[in-house]
């Protein structure tokens, strides 16, 4: 038996938090009876679950690793008509949603899935997924700046947590952070008066961008999926 909101999220109804709202709002039925209690457990193989009257059957979960090019927005739709990451995916993948966000001009590893449960876990601040970025700057980065990045930087929304920072060449850094604040890396660099010429995410949790070309995607391997779930779906 599993918690109802977990099963709903896994079947793509929404994030786990959204599914909790749907349950308390009385929009979810199990075997013909509206269930509003959040602790309710269901048998995903036997119980008939409906959302707004529609049967919510098990769907195959898809996990895509995409190399986001710069100059597209990480959203399913843009009312302003700007290019979105969805423009790069064929129609068979249009039901997926991006996990988290990369800025318009940031490139690199973006996960897309229809697994609401995993999305919730990966984007929840409690889970602290490590993310590694490559930063191309306009100047050589000195020792003092490296130390500041490592220790944490005071931004308008508070100090950043300690980071792991490596210098690959005088103007190219690799930084690993686990927070997911808006434009965090760009703001950290700007606080040090260093311009970012290019920003690319190369790693997230156990996932690596590798040599996947920009604008291309691939499905995760079974091993990558298992590792991701073991890391983030055990609680
Ligand atoms: N940090 C940023 O500044 N931008 C991103 O897109 C991701 C992390």
PDB file of C-alpha atoms and ligand atoms in Angstrom:
ATOM      1  CA  UNK A   1       0.000   0.000   0.000  1.00  0.00           C
ATOM      2  CA  UNK A   2       1.264   3.488  -0.833  1.00  0.00           C
ATOM      3  CA  UNK A   3       0.221   7.000   0.040  1.00  0.00           C
ATOM      4  CA  UNK A   4      -2.374   8.332  -2.384  1.00  0.00           C
ATOM      5  CA  UNK A   5      -0.533  11.580  -3.176  1.00  0.00           C
ATOM      6  CA  UNK A   6       2.594   9.600  -4.031  1.00  0.00           C
ATOM      7  CA  UNK A   7       0.720   7.398  -6.512  1.00  0.00           C
ATOM      8  CA  UNK A   8      -1.015  10.424  -8.071  1.00  0.00           C
ATOM      9  CA  UNK A   9       2.287  12.278  -8.470  1.00  0.00           C
ATOM     10  CA  UNK A  10       3.949   9.247 -10.021  1.00  0.00           C
ATOM     11  CA  UNK A  11       1.104   8.989 -12.513  1.00  0.00           C
ATOM     12  CA  UNK A  12       1.786  12.524 -13.678  1.00  0.00           C
ATOM     13  CA  UNK A  13      -1.165  14.355 -12.040  1.00  0.00           C
ATOM     14  CA  UNK A  14       1.226  16.962 -10.587  1.00  0.00           C
ATOM     15  CA  UNK A  15       3.878  17.473  -7.934  1.00  0.00           C
ATOM     16  CA  UNK A  16       3.256  15.684  -4.658  1.00  0.00           C
ATOM     17  CA  UNK A  17       2.337  18.996  -2.998  1.00  0.00           C
ATOM     18  CA  UNK A  18      -0.175  19.796  -5.768  1.00  0.00           C
ATOM     19  CA  UNK A  19      -1.671  16.307  -5.412  1.00  0.00           C
ATOM     20  CA  UNK A  20      -2.123  16.915  -1.684  1.00  0.00           C
ATOM     21  CA  UNK A  21      -4.076  20.056  -2.515  1.00  0.00           C
ATOM     22  CA  UNK A  22      -6.214  18.112  -5.011  1.00  0.00           C
ATOM     23  CA  UNK A  23      -6.977  15.476  -2.370  1.00  0.00           C
ATOM     24  CA  UNK A  24      -8.040  17.964   0.327  1.00  0.00           C
ATOM     25  CA  UNK A  25     -10.090  19.840  -2.297  1.00  0.00           C
ATOM     26  CA  UNK A  26     -12.108  16.640  -2.846  1.00  0.00           C
ATOM     27  CA  UNK A  27     -11.032  16.137  -6.467  1.00  0.00           C
ATOM     28  CA  UNK A  28      -9.738  12.589  -5.982  1.00  0.00           C
ATOM     29  CA  UNK A  29     -11.828   9.394  -5.809  1.00  0.00           C
ATOM     30  CA  UNK A  30     -10.686   5.921  -4.856  1.00  0.00           C
ATOM     31  CA  UNK A  31     -13.020   3.077  -5.845  1.00  0.00           C
ATOM     32  CA  UNK A  32     -15.895   5.510  -6.329  1.00  0.00           C
ATOM     33  CA  UNK A  33     -15.494   7.329  -2.999  1.00  0.00           C
ATOM     34  CA  UNK A  34     -14.034  10.829  -2.579  1.00  0.00           C
ATOM     35  CA  UNK A  35     -10.982  10.708  -0.330  1.00  0.00           C
ATOM     36  CA  UNK A  36      -9.894  13.923   1.420  1.00  0.00           C
ATOM     37  CA  UNK A  37      -7.563  12.493   4.080  1.00  0.00           C
ATOM     38  CA  UNK A  38      -3.874  12.994   3.259  1.00  0.00           C
ATOM     39  CA  UNK A  39      -2.739   9.880   5.115  1.00  0.00           C
ATOM     40  CA  UNK A  40      -4.871   7.574   2.919  1.00  0.00           C
ATOM     41  CA  UNK A  41      -3.108   4.582   1.435  1.00  0.00           C
ATOM     42  CA  UNK A  42      -4.027   2.784  -1.760  1.00  0.00           C
ATOM     43  CA  UNK A  43      -3.021  -0.352  -3.584  1.00  0.00           C
ATOM     44  CA  UNK A  44      -1.703   1.035  -6.892  1.00  0.00           C
ATOM     45  CA  UNK A  45      -2.257  -2.324  -8.627  1.00  0.00           C
ATOM     46  CA  UNK A  46      -5.882  -2.804  -7.603  1.00  0.00           C
ATOM     47  CA  UNK A  47      -7.554   0.431  -6.561  1.00  0.00           C
ATOM     48  CA  UNK A  48      -9.355   2.528  -9.149  1.00  0.00           C
ATOM     49  CA  UNK A  49      -8.167   6.115  -8.778  1.00  0.00           C
ATOM     50  CA  UNK A  50      -9.892   9.047 -10.447  1.00  0.00           C
ATOM     51  CA  UNK A  51      -8.943  12.737 -10.616  1.00  0.00           C
ATOM     52  CA  UNK A  52     -11.780  15.123 -11.538  1.00  0.00           C
ATOM     53  CA  UNK A  53     -13.729  12.009 -12.547  1.00  0.00           C
ATOM     54  CA  UNK A  54     -11.041  10.769 -14.959  1.00  0.00           C
ATOM     55  CA  UNK A  55      -9.403   7.413 -14.470  1.00  0.00           C
ATOM     56  CA  UNK A  56      -5.713   7.849 -13.654  1.00  0.00           C
ATOM     57  CA  UNK A  57      -4.011   4.774 -15.023  1.00  0.00           C
ATOM     58  CA  UNK A  58      -0.367   3.902 -14.555  1.00  0.00           C
ATOM     59  CA  UNK A  59       1.724   5.543 -17.271  1.00  0.00           C
ATOM     60  CA  UNK A  60       5.183   4.598 -18.433  1.00  0.00           C
ATOM     61  CA  UNK A  61       7.708   6.893 -16.808  1.00  0.00           C
ATOM     62  CA  UNK A  62      10.103   8.680 -19.135  1.00  0.00           C
ATOM     63  CA  UNK A  63      13.349  10.377 -18.101  1.00  0.00           C
ATOM     64  CA  UNK A  64      15.203  12.465 -20.665  1.00  0.00           C
ATOM     65  CA  UNK A  65      18.583  14.049 -20.282  1.00  0.00           C
ATOM     66  CA  UNK A  66      18.634  17.126 -22.513  1.00  0.00           C
ATOM     67  CA  UNK A  67      21.522  19.438 -23.384  1.00  0.00           C
ATOM     68  CA  UNK A  68      19.770  22.794 -23.256  1.00  0.00           C
ATOM     69  CA  UNK A  69      21.213  25.288 -25.720  1.00  0.00           C
ATOM     70  CA  UNK A  70      21.380  28.973 -24.696  1.00  0.00           C
ATOM     71  CA  UNK A  71      18.564  31.346 -25.645  1.00  0.00           C
ATOM     72  CA  UNK A  72      15.540  29.227 -24.873  1.00  0.00           C
ATOM     73  CA  UNK A  73      13.328  29.280 -21.806  1.00  0.00           C
ATOM     74  CA  UNK A  74      12.941  26.342 -19.394  1.00  0.00           C
ATOM     75  CA  UNK A  75       9.188  26.066 -19.405  1.00  0.00           C
ATOM     76  CA  UNK A  76       6.533  24.108 -21.252  1.00  0.00           C
ATOM     77  CA  UNK A  77       5.018  27.214 -22.857  1.00  0.00           C
ATOM     78  CA  UNK A  78       5.908  30.862 -23.107  1.00  0.00           C
ATOM     79  CA  UNK A  79       3.029  33.327 -23.492  1.00  0.00           C
ATOM     80  CA  UNK A  80       5.587  35.787 -24.920  1.00  0.00           C
ATOM     81  CA  UNK A  81       6.335  33.382 -27.792  1.00  0.00           C
ATOM     82  CA  UNK A  82      10.012  32.895 -26.958  1.00  0.00           C
ATOM     83  CA  UNK A  83      11.604  29.533 -27.864  1.00  0.00           C
ATOM     84  CA  UNK A  84      11.224  26.927 -25.113  1.00  0.00           C
ATOM     85  CA  UNK A  85      13.071  23.708 -24.340  1.00  0.00           C
ATOM     86  CA  UNK A  86       9.969  21.831 -25.576  1.00  0.00           C
ATOM     87  CA  UNK A  87      10.672  23.073 -29.130  1.00  0.00           C
ATOM     88  CA  UNK A  88      13.613  20.639 -29.211  1.00  0.00           C
ATOM     89  CA  UNK A  89      11.553  17.564 -28.367  1.00  0.00           C
ATOM     90  CA  UNK A  90       9.413  15.462 -30.725  1.00  0.00           C
ATOM     91  CA  UNK A  91       5.636  15.230 -30.192  1.00  0.00           C
ATOM     92  CA  UNK A  92       5.981  11.928 -28.316  1.00  0.00           C
ATOM     93  CA  UNK A  93       7.750  13.787 -25.488  1.00  0.00           C
ATOM     94  CA  UNK A  94       5.485  16.834 -25.234  1.00  0.00           C
ATOM     95  CA  UNK A  95       3.868  15.519 -21.999  1.00  0.00           C
ATOM     96  CA  UNK A  96       7.130  15.806 -20.111  1.00  0.00           C
ATOM     97  CA  UNK A  97       8.042  18.714 -17.866  1.00  0.00           C
ATOM     98  CA  UNK A  98      11.459  20.159 -17.007  1.00  0.00           C
ATOM     99  CA  UNK A  99      12.838  19.371 -13.540  1.00  0.00           C
ATOM    100  CA  UNK A 100      13.963  22.712 -12.143  1.00  0.00           C
ATOM    101  CA  UNK A 101      15.135  25.547 -14.330  1.00  0.00           C
ATOM    102  CA  UNK A 102      18.118  26.885 -16.213  1.00  0.00           C
ATOM    103  CA  UNK A 103      18.233  30.565 -17.161  1.00  0.00           C
ATOM    104  CA  UNK A 104      17.491  31.712 -20.699  1.00  0.00           C
ATOM    105  CA  UNK A 105      21.200  32.037 -21.446  1.00  0.00           C
ATOM    106  CA  UNK A 106      22.441  29.041 -19.393  1.00  0.00           C
ATOM    107  CA  UNK A 107      23.237  25.800 -21.204  1.00  0.00           C
ATOM    108  CA  UNK A 108      23.649  22.189 -20.293  1.00  0.00           C
ATOM    109  CA  UNK A 109      22.091  19.334 -18.400  1.00  0.00           C
ATOM    110  CA  UNK A 110      18.343  19.507 -17.939  1.00  0.00           C
ATOM    111  CA  UNK A 111      16.224  16.536 -16.891  1.00  0.00           C
ATOM    112  CA  UNK A 112      12.701  16.223 -18.302  1.00  0.00           C
ATOM    113  CA  UNK A 113      10.220  13.658 -17.056  1.00  0.00           C
ATOM    114  CA  UNK A 114       6.559  12.836 -16.443  1.00  0.00           C
ATOM    115  CA  UNK A 115       7.433  11.503 -12.967  1.00  0.00           C
ATOM    116  CA  UNK A 116       5.882  14.040 -10.587  1.00  0.00           C
ATOM    117  CA  UNK A 117       7.218  12.207  -7.541  1.00  0.00           C
ATOM    118  CA  UNK A 118      10.843  12.435  -8.667  1.00  0.00           C
ATOM    119  CA  UNK A 119      10.385  16.061  -9.749  1.00  0.00           C
ATOM    120  CA  UNK A 120       9.125  16.906  -6.267  1.00  0.00           C
ATOM    121  CA  UNK A 121      12.091  15.219  -4.629  1.00  0.00           C
ATOM    122  CA  UNK A 122      14.696  16.724  -6.923  1.00  0.00           C
ATOM    123  CA  UNK A 123      13.380  20.270  -6.601  1.00  0.00           C
ATOM    124  CA  UNK A 124      12.609  20.204  -2.859  1.00  0.00           C
ATOM    125  CA  UNK A 125      15.221  22.234  -0.885  1.00  0.00           C
ATOM    126  CA  UNK A 126      15.378  19.429   1.721  1.00  0.00           C
ATOM    127  CA  UNK A 127      16.971  17.053  -0.779  1.00  0.00           C
ATOM    128  CA  UNK A 128      19.941  19.228  -1.733  1.00  0.00           C
ATOM    129  CA  UNK A 129      20.895  17.771  -5.087  1.00  0.00           C
ATOM    130  CA  UNK A 130      24.503  18.604  -6.034  1.00  0.00           C
ATOM    131  CA  UNK A 131      24.757  20.512  -9.294  1.00  0.00           C
ATOM    132  CA  UNK A 132      28.022  21.290 -11.064  1.00  0.00           C
ATOM    133  CA  UNK A 133      28.456  24.222 -13.447  1.00  0.00           C
ATOM    134  CA  UNK A 134      31.245  25.321 -15.765  1.00  0.00           C
ATOM    135  CA  UNK A 135      31.739  29.067 -15.735  1.00  0.00           C
ATOM    136  CA  UNK A 136      33.674  30.928 -18.421  1.00  0.00           C
ATOM    137  CA  UNK A 137      34.645  34.353 -17.081  1.00  0.00           C
ATOM    138  CA  UNK A 138      36.073  37.485 -18.649  1.00  0.00           C
ATOM    139  CA  UNK A 139      39.207  37.564 -16.418  1.00  0.00           C
ATOM    140  CA  UNK A 140      41.525  35.190 -14.623  1.00  0.00           C
ATOM    141  CA  UNK A 141      40.060  34.279 -11.233  1.00  0.00           C
ATOM    142  CA  UNK A 142      42.401  34.942  -8.304  1.00  0.00           C
ATOM    143  CA  UNK A 143      43.022  32.980  -5.109  1.00  0.00           C
ATOM    144  CA  UNK A 144      41.005  35.393  -3.010  1.00  0.00           C
ATOM    145  CA  UNK A 145      37.955  35.100  -5.252  1.00  0.00           C
ATOM    146  CA  UNK A 146      38.259  31.278  -5.256  1.00  0.00           C
ATOM    147  CA  UNK A 147      38.278  31.329  -1.448  1.00  0.00           C
ATOM    148  CA  UNK A 148      35.226  33.582  -1.293  1.00  0.00           C
ATOM    149  CA  UNK A 149      33.317  31.298  -3.658  1.00  0.00           C
ATOM    150  CA  UNK A 150      34.301  28.297  -1.517  1.00  0.00           C
ATOM    151  CA  UNK A 151      33.338  29.872   1.808  1.00  0.00           C
ATOM    152  CA  UNK A 152      30.097  31.497   0.636  1.00  0.00           C
ATOM    153  CA  UNK A 153      29.072  34.870  -0.743  1.00  0.00           C
ATOM    154  CA  UNK A 154      26.658  37.365   0.741  1.00  0.00           C
ATOM    155  CA  UNK A 155      23.813  37.925  -1.711  1.00  0.00           C
ATOM    156  CA  UNK A 156      20.672  40.013  -1.205  1.00  0.00           C
ATOM    157  CA  UNK A 157      18.799  36.850  -0.091  1.00  0.00           C
ATOM    158  CA  UNK A 158      21.527  35.751   2.364  1.00  0.00           C
ATOM    159  CA  UNK A 159      24.849  33.904   2.407  1.00  0.00           C
ATOM    160  CA  UNK A 160      25.384  31.088  -0.049  1.00  0.00           C
ATOM    161  CA  UNK A 161      26.383  27.700   1.377  1.00  0.00           C
ATOM    162  CA  UNK A 162      30.022  26.579   1.016  1.00  0.00           C
ATOM    163  CA  UNK A 163      30.770  25.380  -2.514  1.00  0.00           C
ATOM    164  CA  UNK A 164      33.340  23.107  -4.119  1.00  0.00           C
ATOM    165  CA  UNK A 165      35.272  25.180  -6.665  1.00  0.00           C
ATOM    166  CA  UNK A 166      37.970  24.065  -9.104  1.00  0.00           C
ATOM    167  CA  UNK A 167      39.967  26.157 -11.546  1.00  0.00           C
ATOM    168  CA  UNK A 168      40.197  24.384 -14.892  1.00  0.00           C
ATOM    169  CA  UNK A 169      42.101  27.255 -16.587  1.00  0.00           C
ATOM    170  CA  UNK A 170      42.612  30.950 -15.642  1.00  0.00           C
ATOM    171  CA  UNK A 171      39.157  31.990 -16.893  1.00  0.00           C
ATOM    172  CA  UNK A 172      37.274  28.678 -16.521  1.00  0.00           C
ATOM    173  CA  UNK A 173      35.899  27.368 -13.234  1.00  0.00           C
ATOM    174  CA  UNK A 174      33.858  24.401 -12.120  1.00  0.00           C
ATOM    175  CA  UNK A 175      31.582  25.027  -9.155  1.00  0.00           C
ATOM    176  CA  UNK A 176      29.367  22.521  -7.307  1.00  0.00           C
ATOM    177  CA  UNK A 177      26.473  23.853  -5.262  1.00  0.00           C
ATOM    178  CA  UNK A 178      23.396  22.236  -3.786  1.00  0.00           C
ATOM    179  CA  UNK A 179      21.187  25.289  -3.377  1.00  0.00           C
ATOM    180  CA  UNK A 180      18.880  26.246  -6.209  1.00  0.00           C
ATOM    181  CA  UNK A 181      18.382  29.962  -5.788  1.00  0.00           C
ATOM    182  CA  UNK A 182      17.368  32.096  -8.698  1.00  0.00           C
ATOM    183  CA  UNK A 183      20.400  33.001 -10.912  1.00  0.00           C
ATOM    184  CA  UNK A 184      22.619  31.916  -8.040  1.00  0.00           C
ATOM    185  CA  UNK A 185      25.888  31.303  -9.897  1.00  0.00           C
ATOM    186  CA  UNK A 186      25.561  34.485 -11.939  1.00  0.00           C
ATOM    187  CA  UNK A 187      24.843  36.519  -8.792  1.00  0.00           C
ATOM    188  CA  UNK A 188      27.810  34.961  -6.951  1.00  0.00           C
ATOM    189  CA  UNK A 189      30.110  35.905  -9.804  1.00  0.00           C
ATOM    190  CA  UNK A 190      28.638  39.376 -10.109  1.00  0.00           C
ATOM    191  CA  UNK A 191      29.249  39.948  -6.368  1.00  0.00           C
ATOM    192  CA  UNK A 192      32.948  39.338  -7.146  1.00  0.00           C
ATOM    193  CA  UNK A 193      32.809  41.677 -10.156  1.00  0.00           C
ATOM    194  CA  UNK A 194      33.468  38.788 -12.544  1.00  0.00           C
ATOM    195  CA  UNK A 195      31.437  38.682 -15.753  1.00  0.00           C
ATOM    196  CA  UNK A 196      30.040  35.333 -16.877  1.00  0.00           C
ATOM    197  CA  UNK A 197      30.644  34.782 -20.583  1.00  0.00           C
ATOM    198  CA  UNK A 198      29.115  31.329 -20.607  1.00  0.00           C
ATOM    199  CA  UNK A 199      27.452  29.092 -17.994  1.00  0.00           C
ATOM    200  CA  UNK A 200      26.869  25.378 -18.494  1.00  0.00           C
ATOM    201  CA  UNK A 201      25.528  22.731 -16.104  1.00  0.00           C
ATOM    202  CA  UNK A 202      27.534  19.545 -16.538  1.00  0.00           C
ATOM    203  CA  UNK A 203      26.323  17.385 -13.630  1.00  0.00           C
ATOM    204  CA  UNK A 204      23.233  16.944 -11.448  1.00  0.00           C
ATOM    205  CA  UNK A 205      23.239  14.257  -8.752  1.00  0.00           C
ATOM    206  CA  UNK A 206      24.435  11.086 -10.473  1.00  0.00           C
ATOM    207  CA  UNK A 207      23.726  12.430 -13.996  1.00  0.00           C
ATOM    208  CA  UNK A 208      26.487  13.674 -16.311  1.00  0.00           C
ATOM    209  CA  UNK A 209      26.087  15.750 -19.474  1.00  0.00           C
ATOM    210  CA  UNK A 210      29.057  14.010 -21.145  1.00  0.00           C
ATOM    211  CA  UNK A 211      29.455  14.719 -24.844  1.00  0.00           C
ATOM    212  CA  UNK A 212      25.765  15.047 -25.717  1.00  0.00           C
ATOM    213  CA  UNK A 213      25.569  17.851 -28.345  1.00  0.00           C
ATOM    214  CA  UNK A 214      23.574  21.040 -27.568  1.00  0.00           C
ATOM    215  CA  UNK A 215      19.887  20.714 -28.447  1.00  0.00           C
ATOM    216  CA  UNK A 216      19.999  16.897 -28.278  1.00  0.00           C
ATOM    217  CA  UNK A 217      18.540  14.504 -25.734  1.00  0.00           C
ATOM    218  CA  UNK A 218      18.747  10.876 -24.695  1.00  0.00           C
ATOM    219  CA  UNK A 219      16.730   8.638 -22.365  1.00  0.00           C
ATOM    220  CA  UNK A 220      18.425   7.761 -19.074  1.00  0.00           C
ATOM    221  CA  UNK A 221      19.902   4.285 -18.880  1.00  0.00           C
ATOM    222  CA  UNK A 222      18.346   1.759 -16.473  1.00  0.00           C
ATOM    223  CA  UNK A 223      21.353   2.190 -14.229  1.00  0.00           C
ATOM    224  CA  UNK A 224      20.990   5.993 -14.143  1.00  0.00           C
ATOM    225  CA  UNK A 225      17.278   5.658 -13.319  1.00  0.00           C
ATOM    226  CA  UNK A 226      17.926   3.180 -10.536  1.00  0.00           C
ATOM    227  CA  UNK A 227      20.664   5.344  -9.032  1.00  0.00           C
ATOM    228  CA  UNK A 228      18.465   8.451  -9.186  1.00  0.00           C
ATOM    229  CA  UNK A 229      15.599   6.674  -7.473  1.00  0.00           C
ATOM    230  CA  UNK A 230      17.868   5.147  -4.860  1.00  0.00           C
ATOM    231  CA  UNK A 231      19.245   8.616  -4.103  1.00  0.00           C
ATOM    232  CA  UNK A 232      15.996  10.503  -3.996  1.00  0.00           C
ATOM    233  CA  UNK A 233      13.006   8.215  -3.732  1.00  0.00           C
ATOM    234  CA  UNK A 234      13.809   6.160  -0.655  1.00  0.00           C
ATOM    235  CA  UNK A 235      11.936   8.537   1.720  1.00  0.00           C
TER     236      UNK A 235
HETATM  237  N1  LIG B   1      22.825  29.514 -11.624  1.00  0.00           N
HETATM  238  C1  LIG B   1      22.556  30.537 -12.461  1.00  0.00           C
HETATM  239  O1  LIG B   1      22.968  31.670 -12.228  1.00  0.00           O
HETATM  240  N2  LIG B   1      21.834  30.264 -13.561  1.00  0.00           N
HETATM  241  C2  LIG B   1      21.383  29.039 -13.878  1.00  0.00           C
HETATM  242  O2  LIG B   1      20.729  28.864 -14.908  1.00  0.00           O
HETATM  243  C3  LIG B   1      21.676  27.982 -12.990  1.00  0.00           C
HETATM  244  C4  LIG B   1      22.395  28.252 -11.870  1.00  0.00           C
END
